[in-house]
Amino acid sequence: MRKGEKTKIHIIMKSAELFNRKGYAATTMQDIMDATGLTKGGLYRSFSSKDDIAIEAFKYAGEVLWAHFSAAIEGPPTATGKILAMCGVYSDTVHNPPIQGGALS
């Protein structure tokens, strides 16, 4: 993986945590710069705006959550078991959140 791709993924992951914790509107580009350790130029080399970062962060968050659901439903053989396993993904989000952030983490 190239350095630019690694940087982009780093921005997406850190931004997803910020948006989860503070919300989109309350998260500033300065917050993202602080969380990633990048300069404004470093951010704008990978993304043209906060909106672009948010879209990719939302996609990433969805992929992480789907991975948790997919792993949960692999074991149970019945539909009921699979539904209960999916609900179990949220059983301990305070101590084991799919993505860091949120009001309690």
Coordinates of N, CA, C and O in Angstrom, one line a residue:
M1 N 0.9 -1.2 0.0 CA 0.0 0.0 0.0 C 0.9 1.2 0.0 O 1.8 1.3 0.8
R2 N 0.5 2.2 -0.8 CA 1.3 3.4 -0.9 C 1.1 4.3 0.3 O 0.1 4.2 0.9
K3 N 2.0 5.2 0.5 CA 2.0 6.1 1.6 C 0.7 7.0 1.6 O 0.0 7.2 2.6
G4 N 0.3 7.5 0.4 CA -0.9 8.3 0.2 C -2.1 7.5 0.6 O -3.1 8.1 1.2
E5 N -2.2 6.2 0.3 CA -3.3 5.4 0.6 C -3.4 5.2 2.1 O -4.5 5.2 2.7
K6 N -2.2 4.9 2.7 CA -2.2 4.8 4.2 C -2.6 6.0 4.9 O -3.4 6.0 5.9
T7 N -2.2 7.2 4.4 CA -2.6 8.4 5.0 C -4.1 8.6 4.9 O -4.8 9.0 5.8
K8 N -4.7 8.3 3.7 CA -6.1 8.5 3.5 C -6.9 7.6 4.5 O -7.9 8.0 5.1
I9 N -6.5 6.4 4.6 CA -7.1 5.4 5.6 C -7.0 5.9 7.0 O -8.0 5.9 7.8
H10 N -5.8 6.5 7.4 CA -5.6 7.0 8.7 C -6.6 8.2 9.0 O -7.2 8.2 10.0
I11 N -6.8 9.1 8.0 CA -7.7 10.2 8.1 C -9.1 9.7 8.3 O -9.9 10.1 9.1
I12 N -9.5 8.7 7.5 CA -10.9 8.2 7.5 C -11.1 7.5 8.9 O -12.2 7.8 9.5
M13 N -10.2 6.7 9.4 CA -10.4 6.0 10.7 C -10.5 7.0 11.8 O -11.4 6.9 12.7
K14 N -9.6 8.0 11.9 CA -9.6 9.0 13.0 C -10.8 9.9 12.9 O -11.4 10.2 13.9
S15 N -11.2 10.2 11.6 CA -12.4 11.1 11.5 C -13.7 10.3 11.9 O -14.6 11.0 12.4
A16 N -13.8 9.1 11.6 CA -14.9 8.3 12.0 C -15.1 8.3 13.5 O -16.2 8.5 14.0
E17 N -14.0 8.2 14.2 CA -14.1 8.3 15.7 C -14.5 9.7 16.1 O -15.4 9.8 17.0
L18 N -14.0 10.7 15.5 CA -14.4 12.1 15.8 C -15.9 12.3 15.6 O -16.6 12.9 16.4
F19 N -16.3 11.9 14.4 CA -17.7 12.2 14.0 C -18.6 11.4 15.0 O -19.7 11.8 15.3
N20 N -18.2 10.2 15.4 CA -19.0 9.4 16.3 C -19.0 10.0 17.7 O -20.1 10.0 18.3
R21 N -17.9 10.6 18.1 CA -17.9 11.2 19.4 C -18.5 12.6 19.5 O -19.3 12.9 20.3
K22 N -18.2 13.5 18.5 CA -18.6 14.9 18.5 C -19.8 15.2 17.6 O -20.4 16.2 17.7
G23 N -20.0 14.3 16.6 CA -21.0 14.6 15.6 C -20.3 15.4 14.4 O -19.3 16.0 14.6
Y24 N -21.0 15.3 13.3 CA -20.4 16.0 12.1 C -20.3 17.5 12.3 O -19.2 18.1 12.0
A25 N -21.3 18.1 12.7 CA -21.4 19.6 12.8 C -20.3 20.1 13.7 O -19.7 21.2 13.5
A26 N -20.1 19.4 14.8 CA -19.2 19.9 15.9 C -17.8 19.6 15.6 O -16.9 20.1 16.3
T27 N -17.5 18.7 14.6 CA -16.1 18.4 14.3 C -15.6 19.3 13.3 O -16.2 19.6 12.2
T28 N -14.4 19.9 13.6 CA -13.8 20.9 12.7 C -12.6 20.3 12.0 O -12.1 19.2 12.4
M29 N -12.2 20.9 10.9 CA -11.0 20.5 10.2 C -9.8 20.5 11.2 O -8.9 19.6 11.1
Q30 N -9.8 21.5 12.1 CA -8.7 21.5 13.1 C -8.8 20.3 14.0 O -7.7 19.7 14.3
D31 N -9.9 19.8 14.4 CA -10.1 18.6 15.2 C -9.5 17.4 14.4 O -8.8 16.6 15.0
I32 N -9.7 17.3 13.1 CA -9.2 16.2 12.3 C -7.7 16.4 12.2 O -7.0 15.4 12.3
M33 N -7.2 17.6 12.0 CA -5.8 17.8 12.0 C -5.1 17.3 13.3 O -4.1 16.6 13.2
D34 N -5.7 17.7 14.4 CA -5.2 17.3 15.7 C -5.2 15.8 15.9 O -4.2 15.2 16.4
A35 N -6.3 15.2 15.5 CA -6.4 13.7 15.7 C -5.5 12.9 14.8 O -5.0 11.9 15.2
T36 N -5.2 13.4 13.6 CA -4.4 12.7 12.6 C -2.9 13.1 12.7 O -2.1 12.4 12.2
G37 N -2.6 14.2 13.2 CA -1.3 14.7 13.3 C -0.8 15.3 11.9 O 0.3 15.5 11.7
L38 N -1.8 15.6 11.1 CA -1.5 16.1 9.7 C -1.7 17.6 9.7 O -2.5 18.2 10.5
T39 N -1.1 18.3 8.7 CA -1.3 19.7 8.5 C -2.6 19.8 7.6 O -3.1 18.8 7.0
K40 N -3.0 21.0 7.4 CA -4.2 21.3 6.6 C -3.9 20.8 5.1 O -4.7 20.2 4.5
G41 N -2.7 21.1 4.7 CA -2.3 20.6 3.4 C -2.3 19.1 3.2 O -2.6 18.6 2.2
G42 N -1.9 18.4 4.3 CA -1.9 17.0 4.3 C -3.3 16.4 4.2 O -3.5 15.4 3.5
L43 N -4.3 17.1 4.8 CA -5.7 16.7 4.7 C -6.2 16.9 3.3 O -6.8 16.1 2.7
Y44 N -5.9 18.1 2.8 CA -6.4 18.5 1.5 C -5.7 17.8 0.3 O -6.2 17.8 -0.8
R45 N -4.6 17.2 0.5 CA -4.0 16.3 -0.5 C -4.8 15.1 -0.7 O -4.8 14.5 -1.8
S46 N -5.5 14.6 0.3 CA -6.3 13.4 0.3 C -7.8 13.7 0.0 O -8.5 12.8 -0.6
F47 N -8.3 14.8 0.6 CA -9.7 15.1 0.5 C -9.9 16.5 0.1 O -9.2 17.4 0.6
S48 N -11.0 16.8 -0.6 CA -11.2 18.2 -1.0 C -12.0 19.0 0.0 O -12.0 20.2 0.0
S49 N -12.7 18.3 1.0 CA -13.5 19.0 1.9 C -13.8 18.1 3.1 O -13.6 16.9 3.1
K50 N -14.4 18.7 4.2 CA -14.8 17.9 5.3 C -16.0 17.0 4.9 O -16.1 15.9 5.4
D51 N -16.8 17.4 4.0 CA -17.9 16.6 3.5 C -17.3 15.3 2.8 O -17.9 14.2 3.1
D52 N -16.3 15.4 2.1 CA -15.7 14.2 1.4 C -15.1 13.3 2.5 O -15.2 12.1 2.4
I53 N -14.5 13.9 3.5 CA -14.0 13.0 4.6 C -15.2 12.3 5.3 O -15.1 11.1 5.6
A54 N -16.2 13.1 5.6 CA -17.4 12.5 6.3 C -18.0 11.4 5.5 O -18.4 10.3 6.1
I55 N -18.1 11.5 4.2 CA -18.7 10.4 3.4 C -17.9 9.2 3.5 O -18.4 8.1 3.7
E56 N -16.6 9.3 3.4 CA -15.7 8.1 3.5 C -15.7 7.5 4.9 O -15.6 6.3 5.1
A57 N -15.8 8.4 5.9 CA -15.8 8.0 7.3 C -17.1 7.2 7.5 O -17.1 6.2 8.3
F58 N -18.2 7.7 7.0 CA -19.5 7.0 7.1 C -19.5 5.6 6.5 O -19.9 4.6 7.0
K59 N -18.9 5.5 5.3 CA -18.7 4.3 4.6 C -17.9 3.3 5.4 O -18.2 2.1 5.6
Y60 N -16.8 3.8 6.0 CA -15.9 3.0 6.8 C -16.7 2.5 8.0 O -16.6 1.3 8.4
A61 N -17.4 3.4 8.7 CA -18.1 3.0 9.9 C -19.1 1.9 9.6 O -19.3 0.9 10.3
G62 N -19.8 2.0 8.4 CA -20.8 1.0 8.0 C -20.1 -0.3 7.8 O -20.6 -1.4 8.1
E63 N -18.9 -0.3 7.1 CA -18.2 -1.5 6.9 C -17.7 -2.2 8.2 O -17.8 -3.4 8.3
V64 N -17.3 -1.4 9.2 CA -16.9 -1.9 10.5 C -18.1 -2.6 11.1 O -18.0 -3.7 11.7
L65 N -19.2 -1.9 11.1 CA -20.4 -2.4 11.8 C -20.9 -3.7 11.1 O -21.2 -4.7 11.8
W66 N -20.9 -3.7 9.8 CA -21.3 -4.9 9.0 C -20.4 -6.0 9.3 O -20.8 -7.2 9.4
A67 N -19.1 -5.8 9.5 CA -18.1 -6.9 9.8 C -18.5 -7.5 11.2 O -18.4 -8.7 11.3
H68 N -18.9 -6.6 12.1 CA -19.3 -7.2 13.4 C -20.6 -8.0 13.3 O -20.7 -9.1 13.9
F69 N -21.5 -7.5 12.5 CA -22.8 -8.3 12.3 C -22.5 -9.6 11.6 O -23.0 -10.7 12.0
S70 N -21.7 -9.6 10.6 CA -21.3 -10.8 9.8 C -20.6 -11.8 10.7 O -21.0 -13.0 10.6
A71 N -19.7 -11.4 11.5 CA -19.0 -12.3 12.4 C -20.0 -12.9 13.4 O -19.9 -14.1 13.7
A72 N -21.0 -12.1 13.9 CA -21.9 -12.6 14.9 C -22.8 -13.6 14.3 O -23.2 -14.6 15.0
I73 N -23.2 -13.5 13.1 CA -24.2 -14.5 12.5 C -23.6 -15.7 11.9 O -24.3 -16.6 11.5
E74 N -22.3 -15.8 12.0 CA -21.7 -17.0 11.4 C -22.0 -18.3 12.2 O -22.1 -19.4 11.7
G75 N -22.0 -18.2 13.5 CA -22.2 -19.3 14.4 C -23.6 -19.9 14.5 O -23.8 -21.1 14.3
P76 N -24.6 -19.1 14.8 CA -25.9 -19.7 15.1 C -26.5 -20.3 13.8 O -26.5 -19.6 12.7
P77 N -27.1 -21.5 13.9 CA -27.7 -22.1 12.7 C -29.1 -21.7 12.3 O -29.5 -21.9 11.2
T78 N -29.8 -21.0 13.3 CA -31.2 -20.7 13.0 C -31.3 -19.2 12.8 O -30.5 -18.4 13.2
A79 N -32.4 -18.8 12.1 CA -32.7 -17.4 11.9 C -32.9 -16.6 13.2 O -32.3 -15.5 13.4
T80 N -33.5 -17.3 14.2 CA -33.7 -16.6 15.5 C -32.4 -16.4 16.2 O -32.1 -15.4 16.7
G81 N -31.5 -17.4 16.1 CA -30.2 -17.3 16.7 C -29.4 -16.2 16.0 O -28.6 -15.5 16.7
K82 N -29.5 -16.1 14.7 CA -28.8 -15.1 14.0 C -29.3 -13.7 14.4 O -28.5 -12.7 14.6
I83 N -30.6 -13.5 14.5 CA -31.1 -12.2 15.0 C -30.6 -11.9 16.4 O -30.2 -10.7 16.6
L84 N -30.7 -12.8 17.3 CA -30.2 -12.6 18.6 C -28.7 -12.3 18.6 O -28.3 -11.4 19.4
A85 N -28.0 -12.9 17.8 CA -26.5 -12.7 17.7 C -26.3 -11.2 17.2 O -25.4 -10.6 17.7
M86 N -27.1 -10.8 16.2 CA -26.9 -9.4 15.7 C -27.3 -8.4 16.8 O -26.6 -7.4 17.0
C87 N -28.3 -8.7 17.6 CA -28.6 -7.8 18.8 C -27.5 -7.8 19.8 O -27.2 -6.8 20.4
G88 N -26.8 -9.0 19.9 CA -25.7 -9.1 20.8 C -24.5 -8.2 20.5 O -23.7 -7.9 21.3
V89 N -24.4 -7.8 19.2 CA -23.3 -6.9 18.8 C -23.4 -5.6 19.7 O -22.4 -5.0 20.0
Y90 N -24.6 -5.2 20.0 CA -24.8 -4.0 20.8 C -24.9 -4.3 22.3 O -25.1 -3.3 23.1
S91 N -24.6 -5.5 22.8 CA -24.8 -5.8 24.2 C -23.8 -5.1 25.1 O -24.1 -4.9 26.3
D92 N -22.6 -4.8 24.6 CA -21.6 -4.2 25.5 C -20.9 -3.2 24.7 O -19.6 -3.1 24.7
T93 N -21.6 -2.3 24.1 CA -20.9 -1.2 23.3 C -20.2 -0.2 24.2 O -19.3 0.5 23.7
V94 N -20.5 -0.1 25.5 CA -19.8 0.8 26.3 C -18.3 0.3 26.5 O -17.4 1.1 26.4
H95 N -18.1 -1.0 26.6 CA -16.8 -1.5 26.8 C -16.1 -2.0 25.5 O -14.9 -2.1 25.4
N96 N -17.0 -2.3 24.5 CA -16.5 -2.9 23.3 C -17.2 -2.2 22.1 O -17.9 -2.9 21.4
P97 N -17.0 -0.9 21.8 CA -17.7 -0.3 20.7 C -17.2 -0.7 19.4 O -16.0 -0.9 19.3
P98 N -18.0 -0.8 18.4 CA -17.5 -1.1 17.0 C -16.5 -0.1 16.5 O -15.5 -0.4 15.9
I99 N -16.8 1.2 16.8 CA -15.9 2.3 16.5 C -15.8 3.1 17.8 O -16.8 3.4 18.5
Q100 N -14.6 3.5 18.1 CA -14.4 4.4 19.3 C -15.2 5.7 19.1 O -15.4 6.1 18.0
G101 N -15.5 6.3 20.3 CA -16.2 7.5 20.3 C -17.5 7.4 21.0 O -17.7 6.5 21.8
G102 N -18.5 8.2 20.6 CA -19.8 8.1 21.3 C -19.7 8.8 22.6 O -18.7 9.1 23.1
A103 N -20.9 9.0 23.2 CA -20.9 9.7 24.4 C -20.3 9.0 25.6 O -19.9 9.7 26.6
L104 N -20.2 7.7 25.6 CA -19.7 7.0 26.8 C -18.3 6.5 26.6 O -17.8 5.9 27.6
S105 N -17.7 6.6 25.5 CA -16.3 6.0 25.3 C -15.3 7.1 25.4 O -15.5 8.2 25.5

